[in-house]
């Protein structure tokens, strides 16, 4: 009997594995590489929404955990993934500038929005109205993190690289069984793959497809992330990431011509240099209607748990959400109502209530 089975080695699964390692629990992870969100992500973390200049849910608590969490992973995996980089929001109108300075005066946003107008000095960027700077921001190389974590799990014989088949899961009162594995708990961290999970797919995971371009620009020196209609993230040398689109109908991981054009149009609004597209990536963000994570225990089976709904902010939320879930399972500490899946209990089909077999 092991302690945990985990389904999915994206940002959510990795954060939960880290909780287990810290607490000396045994586990095995399944992943079939069916979802791409964590490996295509821009990897930015910033505590403010840059459209409306409002604070992000629980940002102070999440940022406090972020640096030590990614530092620990860097040391453990011998990689560099956390790049502290300022985010500069390009202003497109005087009204926007005014909104920014109004927002920077609010007590909750003061620590994160600089009240200085930054003038553009970069000859290859068009930004006549300047920028506002967000503080406490950066980028995590999520692709390298996921790759390195997969290798780490493989080296320790903790990873099965195949699809988890929900029909083969046997749920008992005291443990779950999957083929020859018995575990005290199972945690589902499948990102948008949740839609195929018959135990939890009553939850309103919407899924928002996003696409990005990897580009090379010869003469662009940028030591910050520039956010306009699209963002451009410096990756080192002449390499940059441009993203990201939001689409709600298409739920595939296939890049499209339409989104490529949309991204290029956004980029050309401020980039004066010529560039070369070297890659085009797509994934589905696990977004939820109320923009809060989906964390908690199944309404009927107390050995089944979920860590999902990280939306477009998995880098910041995952360590926070994983700790909360672990504490609720192992220490009986109640989850915050806003993230607990109990808020959707009315959506759980009543025909299953009281029945063991779904
Ligand atoms: C274009 C784009 C840009 C983004 N930019 C940012 C950003 O700048 N900052 C930020 O914080 N977030 C960003 N995100 C969001 C971020 O990527 C997500 O919040 C995060 O990756 C979700 O992690 P997850 O572990 O929940 O899901 P996923 O990364 O989707 O991982 C789920 C894993 O479960 C596996 N799986 C699913 N079903 C099964 C099964 N049945 N059997 C076995 N394995 C299974 C999948 O293969 C996958 O590896 C972006 C996302 C996209 C698409």
Tab-separated table of C-alpha atoms and ligand atoms in Angstrom:
chain	number	residue	atom	x	y	z
A	1	UNK	CA	0.000	0.000	0.000
A	2	UNK	CA	1.393	3.377	-1.017
A	3	UNK	CA	0.083	6.725	0.184
A	4	UNK	CA	-0.935	8.437	-3.073
A	5	UNK	CA	-1.611	7.950	-6.784
A	6	UNK	CA	-1.380	11.206	-8.771
A	7	UNK	CA	-2.786	11.671	-12.248
A	8	UNK	CA	-0.942	14.349	-14.236
A	9	UNK	CA	2.501	15.888	-14.028
A	10	UNK	CA	1.688	19.481	-14.983
A	11	UNK	CA	2.174	22.405	-12.599
A	12	UNK	CA	-0.598	21.048	-10.346
A	13	UNK	CA	0.757	17.488	-10.135
A	14	UNK	CA	4.316	18.703	-9.551
A	15	UNK	CA	3.213	20.966	-6.687
A	16	UNK	CA	1.355	18.089	-5.043
A	17	UNK	CA	4.345	15.716	-5.426
A	18	UNK	CA	6.430	18.358	-3.660
A	19	UNK	CA	3.995	18.364	-0.739
A	20	UNK	CA	4.269	14.575	-0.560
A	21	UNK	CA	8.067	14.610	-0.610
A	22	UNK	CA	8.197	17.257	2.123
A	23	UNK	CA	5.975	15.059	4.262
A	24	UNK	CA	7.671	11.723	3.491
A	25	UNK	CA	4.675	10.183	1.712
A	26	UNK	CA	5.027	7.487	-0.943
A	27	UNK	CA	3.434	8.013	-4.359
A	28	UNK	CA	3.236	7.069	-8.019
A	29	UNK	CA	2.341	9.414	-10.906
A	30	UNK	CA	0.575	8.630	-14.198
A	31	UNK	CA	0.930	10.930	-17.207
A	32	UNK	CA	0.112	10.364	-20.882
A	33	UNK	CA	1.244	13.759	-22.283
A	34	UNK	CA	-2.306	14.439	-23.524
A	35	UNK	CA	-2.446	18.024	-22.207
A	36	UNK	CA	0.071	20.729	-23.105
A	37	UNK	CA	-0.831	23.665	-20.851
A	38	UNK	CA	2.194	23.489	-18.540
A	39	UNK	CA	4.788	23.001	-21.252
A	40	UNK	CA	3.571	25.752	-23.605
A	41	UNK	CA	2.762	28.362	-20.903
A	42	UNK	CA	4.349	31.798	-20.987
A	43	UNK	CA	5.209	31.145	-17.333
A	44	UNK	CA	4.617	34.718	-16.152
A	45	UNK	CA	3.637	35.489	-12.608
A	46	UNK	CA	2.201	38.828	-11.754
A	47	UNK	CA	-0.202	39.825	-8.976
A	48	UNK	CA	-2.359	42.198	-11.057
A	49	UNK	CA	-4.759	41.740	-13.972
A	50	UNK	CA	-3.334	43.944	-16.692
A	51	UNK	CA	-6.594	44.601	-18.512
A	52	UNK	CA	-8.563	46.134	-15.674
A	53	UNK	CA	-5.760	46.863	-13.175
A	54	UNK	CA	-7.278	44.860	-10.351
A	55	UNK	CA	-5.580	42.621	-7.797
A	56	UNK	CA	-5.377	38.863	-8.310
A	57	UNK	CA	-7.088	36.565	-5.802
A	58	UNK	CA	-4.803	35.716	-2.809
A	59	UNK	CA	-1.791	37.197	-4.591
A	60	UNK	CA	0.109	38.210	-1.439
A	61	UNK	CA	-0.112	34.701	0.026
A	62	UNK	CA	0.784	33.083	-3.291
A	63	UNK	CA	3.763	35.349	-3.955
A	64	UNK	CA	5.094	34.676	-0.462
A	65	UNK	CA	5.264	30.952	-1.265
A	66	UNK	CA	6.469	31.322	-4.848
A	67	UNK	CA	10.148	32.231	-4.472
A	68	UNK	CA	11.086	29.562	-1.885
A	69	UNK	CA	9.074	26.947	-3.810
A	70	UNK	CA	10.783	27.472	-7.179
A	71	UNK	CA	14.194	27.950	-5.488
A	72	UNK	CA	13.791	24.535	-3.878
A	73	UNK	CA	12.915	22.993	-7.242
A	74	UNK	CA	15.916	24.708	-8.867
A	75	UNK	CA	18.234	23.215	-6.264
A	76	UNK	CA	16.677	19.779	-6.348
A	77	UNK	CA	16.659	19.482	-10.157
A	78	UNK	CA	19.885	21.518	-10.751
A	79	UNK	CA	18.174	23.905	-13.167
A	80	UNK	CA	17.460	27.635	-13.453
A	81	UNK	CA	13.729	28.323	-13.899
A	82	UNK	CA	12.723	31.437	-11.913
A	83	UNK	CA	13.641	34.697	-13.664
A	84	UNK	CA	12.686	37.798	-11.686
A	85	UNK	CA	11.704	40.174	-14.485
A	86	UNK	CA	9.681	43.395	-14.365
A	87	UNK	CA	6.402	43.527	-16.305
A	88	UNK	CA	5.827	46.834	-18.085
A	89	UNK	CA	2.300	47.608	-19.224
A	90	UNK	CA	2.289	49.745	-22.395
A	91	UNK	CA	-0.277	52.544	-22.272
A	92	UNK	CA	-2.398	53.132	-25.366
A	93	UNK	CA	-4.336	56.177	-24.139
A	94	UNK	CA	-4.253	58.951	-21.567
A	95	UNK	CA	-7.398	57.415	-19.993
A	96	UNK	CA	-5.439	54.223	-19.418
A	97	UNK	CA	-2.615	56.149	-17.766
A	98	UNK	CA	-5.140	57.806	-15.459
A	99	UNK	CA	-6.762	54.469	-14.598
A	100	UNK	CA	-3.338	53.064	-13.746
A	101	UNK	CA	-2.462	55.894	-11.372
A	102	UNK	CA	-5.866	55.694	-9.729
A	103	UNK	CA	-5.363	51.966	-9.199
A	104	UNK	CA	-1.822	52.442	-7.859
A	105	UNK	CA	-3.309	54.593	-5.090
A	106	UNK	CA	-5.525	51.793	-3.771
A	107	UNK	CA	-4.085	50.225	-0.595
A	108	UNK	CA	-4.330	46.634	-1.899
A	109	UNK	CA	-2.603	47.461	-5.192
A	110	UNK	CA	0.006	49.896	-3.872
A	111	UNK	CA	2.631	47.194	-3.236
A	112	UNK	CA	2.341	45.976	-6.849
A	113	UNK	CA	1.744	49.011	-9.093
A	114	UNK	CA	4.548	51.542	-9.375
A	115	UNK	CA	3.249	55.111	-9.377
A	116	UNK	CA	5.998	56.310	-11.748
A	117	UNK	CA	5.395	56.711	-15.456
A	118	UNK	CA	8.217	54.965	-17.318
A	119	UNK	CA	9.265	56.587	-20.591
A	120	UNK	CA	10.185	54.383	-23.495
A	121	UNK	CA	13.883	54.546	-24.416
A	122	UNK	CA	13.985	51.515	-26.704
A	123	UNK	CA	14.303	52.556	-30.371
A	124	UNK	CA	12.726	49.293	-31.582
A	125	UNK	CA	9.578	49.668	-29.486
A	126	UNK	CA	6.756	52.069	-30.205
A	127	UNK	CA	5.290	53.311	-26.907
A	128	UNK	CA	4.722	57.090	-27.046
A	129	UNK	CA	2.588	57.083	-23.877
A	130	UNK	CA	5.120	55.060	-21.888
A	131	UNK	CA	4.606	52.219	-19.446
A	132	UNK	CA	3.421	51.411	-15.931
A	133	UNK	CA	5.533	48.914	-13.989
A	134	UNK	CA	4.118	45.973	-12.041
A	135	UNK	CA	6.248	44.939	-9.059
A	136	UNK	CA	6.904	41.418	-7.757
A	137	UNK	CA	6.748	39.819	-11.212
A	138	UNK	CA	8.757	37.292	-13.184
A	139	UNK	CA	8.745	34.220	-15.360
A	140	UNK	CA	9.125	30.528	-14.625
A	141	UNK	CA	10.434	28.272	-17.387
A	142	UNK	CA	7.556	25.802	-17.038
A	143	UNK	CA	8.657	23.687	-19.995
A	144	UNK	CA	12.075	23.015	-18.457
A	145	UNK	CA	10.470	22.445	-15.053
A	146	UNK	CA	8.066	19.827	-16.404
A	147	UNK	CA	10.749	18.043	-18.445
A	148	UNK	CA	13.172	17.960	-15.532
A	149	UNK	CA	10.480	16.804	-13.109
A	150	UNK	CA	9.492	13.969	-15.426
A	151	UNK	CA	13.142	12.845	-15.501
A	152	UNK	CA	13.373	13.125	-11.731
A	153	UNK	CA	10.256	10.957	-11.278
A	154	UNK	CA	11.596	8.421	-13.785
A	155	UNK	CA	14.950	8.170	-11.988
A	156	UNK	CA	13.079	7.400	-8.769
A	157	UNK	CA	10.712	4.894	-10.406
A	158	UNK	CA	7.740	7.091	-9.549
A	159	UNK	CA	6.285	7.628	-13.029
A	160	UNK	CA	4.097	5.547	-15.346
A	161	UNK	CA	3.965	7.199	-18.769
A	162	UNK	CA	0.573	6.052	-19.968
A	163	UNK	CA	-3.105	7.023	-19.914
A	164	UNK	CA	-4.868	6.442	-16.606
A	165	UNK	CA	-8.005	4.437	-17.393
A	166	UNK	CA	-10.801	5.599	-15.092
A	167	UNK	CA	-12.810	2.381	-15.611
A	168	UNK	CA	-10.084	0.320	-13.954
A	169	UNK	CA	-10.107	2.296	-10.720
A	170	UNK	CA	-11.623	0.406	-7.807
A	171	UNK	CA	-12.783	2.648	-4.974
A	172	UNK	CA	-13.073	1.190	-1.473
A	173	UNK	CA	-13.800	2.877	1.836
A	174	UNK	CA	-10.201	2.616	3.078
A	175	UNK	CA	-8.152	2.625	-0.109
A	176	UNK	CA	-8.235	2.768	-3.913
A	177	UNK	CA	-6.851	0.108	-6.248
A	178	UNK	CA	-5.603	0.458	-9.810
A	179	UNK	CA	-4.328	-2.760	-11.385
A	180	UNK	CA	-1.707	-3.987	-8.875
A	181	UNK	CA	-1.348	-0.629	-7.080
A	182	UNK	CA	-3.145	0.069	-3.808
A	183	UNK	CA	-3.095	3.581	-2.362
A	184	UNK	CA	-4.709	5.472	0.470
A	185	UNK	CA	-5.664	8.392	-1.808
A	186	UNK	CA	-5.783	9.400	-5.457
A	187	UNK	CA	-5.336	13.013	-6.626
A	188	UNK	CA	-6.552	14.014	-10.076
A	189	UNK	CA	-4.451	16.834	-11.587
A	190	UNK	CA	-5.324	16.346	-15.269
A	191	UNK	CA	-5.796	19.974	-16.299
A	192	UNK	CA	-8.358	20.103	-19.106
A	193	UNK	CA	-8.106	16.278	-19.296
A	194	UNK	CA	-10.607	16.370	-16.407
A	195	UNK	CA	-13.398	16.434	-18.991
A	196	UNK	CA	-12.853	12.646	-19.428
A	197	UNK	CA	-12.852	11.894	-15.692
A	198	UNK	CA	-16.231	10.367	-14.857
A	199	UNK	CA	-15.814	11.075	-11.132
A	200	UNK	CA	-15.222	14.811	-11.416
A	201	UNK	CA	-16.465	15.956	-14.812
A	202	UNK	CA	-19.642	17.404	-13.263
A	203	UNK	CA	-17.444	20.367	-12.269
A	204	UNK	CA	-17.645	23.441	-14.547
A	205	UNK	CA	-14.161	23.338	-16.061
A	206	UNK	CA	-14.507	25.477	-19.186
A	207	UNK	CA	-11.064	25.267	-20.825
A	208	UNK	CA	-9.605	28.222	-22.705
A	209	UNK	CA	-7.315	27.493	-25.604
A	210	UNK	CA	-4.213	29.676	-25.861
A	211	UNK	CA	-1.562	29.987	-28.554
A	212	UNK	CA	1.949	31.462	-28.490
A	213	UNK	CA	4.733	32.183	-30.947
A	214	UNK	CA	8.443	31.696	-30.307
A	215	UNK	CA	10.300	34.333	-32.292
A	216	UNK	CA	13.850	35.514	-32.939
A	217	UNK	CA	14.593	39.230	-33.203
A	218	UNK	CA	18.153	40.296	-34.027
A	219	UNK	CA	18.230	43.854	-32.732
A	220	UNK	CA	15.866	43.912	-29.760
A	221	UNK	CA	17.304	44.425	-26.306
A	222	UNK	CA	14.578	43.937	-23.727
A	223	UNK	CA	15.199	43.365	-20.033
A	224	UNK	CA	11.498	43.337	-19.110
A	225	UNK	CA	8.270	41.594	-20.116
A	226	UNK	CA	6.285	43.993	-22.269
A	227	UNK	CA	2.514	43.709	-22.039
A	228	UNK	CA	0.350	45.408	-24.625
A	229	UNK	CA	-2.501	43.666	-26.516
A	230	UNK	CA	-0.071	40.712	-26.517
A	231	UNK	CA	2.962	40.199	-24.279
A	232	UNK	CA	6.539	39.675	-25.393
A	233	UNK	CA	8.787	37.807	-22.976
A	234	UNK	CA	12.586	37.838	-23.329
A	235	UNK	CA	14.007	34.298	-23.118
A	236	UNK	CA	17.688	35.239	-23.437
A	237	UNK	CA	19.789	36.107	-26.495
A	238	UNK	CA	17.626	36.928	-29.501
A	239	UNK	CA	14.754	34.631	-28.428
A	240	UNK	CA	11.322	35.835	-27.298
A	241	UNK	CA	7.867	34.413	-26.592
A	242	UNK	CA	4.757	36.201	-27.866
A	243	UNK	CA	1.329	35.378	-26.509
A	244	UNK	CA	-1.298	34.553	-25.834
A	245	UNK	CA	-4.701	34.139	-27.450
A	246	UNK	CA	-7.946	33.143	-25.716
A	247	UNK	CA	-10.434	30.896	-27.529
A	248	UNK	CA	-13.384	29.112	-26.007
A	249	UNK	CA	-14.793	26.854	-28.758
A	250	UNK	CA	-11.780	24.907	-30.031
A	251	UNK	CA	-10.402	22.633	-27.264
A	252	UNK	CA	-7.553	21.050	-29.228
A	253	UNK	CA	-3.807	21.504	-28.852
A	254	UNK	CA	-3.423	22.318	-32.552
A	255	UNK	CA	-1.979	25.722	-33.533
A	256	UNK	CA	-4.142	27.703	-35.979
A	257	UNK	CA	-3.458	30.251	-38.734
A	258	UNK	CA	-6.124	32.563	-37.279
A	259	UNK	CA	-4.371	32.838	-33.906
A	260	UNK	CA	-0.970	33.259	-35.554
A	261	UNK	CA	-2.320	36.264	-37.452
A	262	UNK	CA	-3.897	37.657	-34.282
A	263	UNK	CA	-0.599	37.408	-32.397
A	264	UNK	CA	1.401	38.983	-35.228
A	265	UNK	CA	-1.067	41.831	-35.500
A	266	UNK	CA	-0.721	42.505	-31.755
A	267	UNK	CA	3.067	42.334	-31.952
A	268	UNK	CA	3.344	44.674	-34.912
A	269	UNK	CA	1.471	47.370	-32.993
A	270	UNK	CA	4.621	48.061	-30.951
A	271	UNK	CA	7.579	46.087	-32.367
A	272	UNK	CA	9.469	47.997	-35.037
A	273	UNK	CA	12.124	45.313	-35.736
A	274	UNK	CA	11.759	42.448	-38.174
A	275	UNK	CA	11.409	38.999	-36.592
A	276	UNK	CA	11.405	35.322	-37.515
A	277	UNK	CA	8.820	32.843	-36.166
A	278	UNK	CA	10.608	29.684	-35.008
A	279	UNK	CA	7.760	27.867	-33.252
A	280	UNK	CA	3.997	28.078	-32.773
A	281	UNK	CA	2.430	26.362	-29.733
A	282	UNK	CA	-1.042	25.745	-28.359
A	283	UNK	CA	-2.614	24.356	-25.187
A	284	UNK	CA	-5.840	24.469	-23.210
A	285	UNK	CA	-5.835	26.355	-19.903
A	286	UNK	CA	-7.947	24.663	-17.208
A	287	UNK	CA	-10.243	27.639	-16.593
A	288	UNK	CA	-13.350	27.698	-14.390
A	289	UNK	CA	-16.474	29.852	-14.683
A	290	UNK	CA	-15.896	31.598	-11.333
A	291	UNK	CA	-12.099	31.937	-11.886
A	292	UNK	CA	-11.209	30.010	-8.731
A	293	UNK	CA	-9.330	26.707	-8.454
A	294	UNK	CA	-11.142	23.385	-8.145
A	295	UNK	CA	-9.686	21.811	-5.011
A	296	UNK	CA	-11.113	19.227	-2.675
A	297	UNK	CA	-12.556	15.807	-2.046
A	298	UNK	CA	-15.206	13.955	-4.052
A	299	UNK	CA	-18.760	14.422	-2.702
A	300	UNK	CA	-19.235	10.671	-2.413
A	301	UNK	CA	-15.805	9.016	-2.239
A	302	UNK	CA	-13.455	10.353	0.405
A	303	UNK	CA	-10.325	8.742	-1.099
A	304	UNK	CA	-10.712	10.716	-4.356
A	305	UNK	CA	-9.444	14.288	-4.593
A	306	UNK	CA	-8.901	16.954	-7.191
A	307	UNK	CA	-6.344	19.724	-7.817
A	308	UNK	CA	-7.446	21.615	-10.905
A	309	UNK	CA	-8.847	24.897	-12.225
A	310	UNK	CA	-5.482	26.680	-12.130
A	311	UNK	CA	-6.697	28.756	-15.078
A	312	UNK	CA	-4.192	31.150	-16.580
A	313	UNK	CA	-2.203	31.483	-13.360
A	314	UNK	CA	-0.854	28.016	-12.602
A	315	UNK	CA	2.640	29.305	-11.802
A	316	UNK	CA	1.415	31.344	-8.834
A	317	UNK	CA	-1.516	29.256	-7.658
A	318	UNK	CA	-0.149	25.688	-7.834
A	319	UNK	CA	2.132	25.698	-4.734
A	320	UNK	CA	-0.571	27.462	-2.705
A	321	UNK	CA	-3.393	25.157	-3.832
A	322	UNK	CA	-1.319	21.981	-3.341
A	323	UNK	CA	-0.492	22.892	0.247
A	324	UNK	CA	-4.134	23.663	1.011
A	325	UNK	CA	-5.271	20.343	-0.449
A	326	UNK	CA	-2.597	18.354	1.387
A	327	UNK	CA	-3.481	20.040	4.703
A	328	UNK	CA	-7.155	19.323	4.199
A	329	UNK	CA	-6.532	15.612	3.510
A	330	UNK	CA	-3.817	14.914	6.071
A	331	UNK	CA	-4.528	17.477	8.808
A	332	UNK	CA	-8.272	17.994	8.399
A	333	UNK	CA	-7.768	21.736	7.941
A	334	UNK	CA	-10.877	23.001	6.137
A	335	UNK	CA	-10.358	24.416	2.643
A	336	UNK	CA	-11.209	28.017	1.877
A	337	UNK	CA	-14.780	28.075	0.587
A	338	UNK	CA	-13.774	29.942	-2.574
A	339	UNK	CA	-11.551	27.105	-3.835
A	340	UNK	CA	-13.353	24.112	-2.327
A	341	UNK	CA	-15.318	22.078	-4.894
A	342	UNK	CA	-18.094	21.860	-2.299
A	343	UNK	CA	-19.311	25.136	-3.842
A	344	UNK	CA	-20.465	23.056	-6.830
A	345	UNK	CA	-22.116	20.242	-4.873
A	346	UNK	CA	-25.499	21.039	-6.457
A	347	UNK	CA	-24.040	20.137	-9.839
A	348	UNK	CA	-23.180	16.621	-8.681
A	349	UNK	CA	-25.785	14.383	-10.339
A	350	UNK	CA	-28.317	13.351	-7.709
A	351	UNK	CA	-28.728	9.952	-9.392
A	352	UNK	CA	-25.283	9.026	-7.978
A	353	UNK	CA	-25.860	10.135	-4.418
A	354	UNK	CA	-25.980	7.132	-2.153
A	355	UNK	CA	-24.750	4.784	-4.917
A	356	UNK	CA	-21.262	3.335	-4.878
A	357	UNK	CA	-21.060	2.573	-8.546
A	358	UNK	CA	-20.725	5.437	-11.000
B	1	LIG	C1	-0.931	29.583	-24.139
B	1	LIG	C2	-0.897	29.509	-22.658
B	1	LIG	C3	-0.199	30.478	-21.950
B	1	LIG	C4	-0.161	30.429	-20.550
B	1	LIG	N1	0.574	31.357	-19.874
B	1	LIG	C5	0.652	31.302	-18.528
B	1	LIG	C6	1.452	32.229	-17.819
B	1	LIG	O1	2.109	33.094	-18.385
B	1	LIG	N2	1.479	32.130	-16.456
B	1	LIG	C7	0.774	31.155	-15.765
B	1	LIG	O2	0.838	31.102	-14.543
B	1	LIG	N3	0.018	30.267	-16.437
B	1	LIG	C8	-0.066	30.318	-17.781
B	1	LIG	N4	-0.839	29.420	-18.458
B	1	LIG	C9	-1.693	28.520	-17.670
B	1	LIG	C10	-0.920	27.356	-17.091
B	1	LIG	O3	-0.281	26.728	-18.135
B	1	LIG	C11	-1.888	26.425	-16.362
B	1	LIG	O4	-2.498	27.100	-15.283
B	1	LIG	C12	-1.185	25.178	-15.794
B	1	LIG	O5	-0.233	24.704	-16.668
B	1	LIG	C13	-2.175	24.084	-15.475
B	1	LIG	O6	-1.473	23.015	-14.917
B	1	LIG	P1	-2.190	21.631	-14.597
B	1	LIG	O7	-1.165	20.766	-13.974
B	1	LIG	O8	-3.453	21.882	-13.862
B	1	LIG	O9	-2.652	21.080	-16.035
B	1	LIG	P2	-1.797	20.539	-17.267
B	1	LIG	O10	-0.568	21.331	-17.478
B	1	LIG	O11	-2.757	20.451	-18.393
B	1	LIG	O12	-1.329	19.104	-16.816
B	1	LIG	C14	-2.201	18.017	-16.745
B	1	LIG	C15	-1.414	16.756	-16.988
B	1	LIG	O13	-2.282	15.633	-16.800
B	1	LIG	C16	-2.034	14.677	-17.810
B	1	LIG	N5	-3.256	13.877	-17.996
B	1	LIG	C17	-4.506	14.308	-18.252
B	1	LIG	N6	-5.366	13.272	-18.330
B	1	LIG	C18	-4.640	12.139	-18.086
B	1	LIG	C19	-4.952	10.738	-18.013
B	1	LIG	N7	-6.199	10.252	-18.167
B	1	LIG	N8	-3.941	9.858	-17.787
B	1	LIG	C20	-2.668	10.298	-17.604
B	1	LIG	N9	-2.324	11.618	-17.658
B	1	LIG	C21	-3.295	12.518	-17.885
B	1	LIG	C22	-1.670	15.517	-19.027
B	1	LIG	O14	-0.907	14.818	-19.960
B	1	LIG	C23	-0.870	16.686	-18.406
B	1	LIG	O15	0.509	16.421	-18.378
B	1	LIG	C24	-0.863	29.411	-19.859
B	1	LIG	C25	-1.531	28.427	-20.571
B	1	LIG	C26	-1.547	28.462	-21.965
B	1	LIG	C27	-2.264	27.375	-22.706
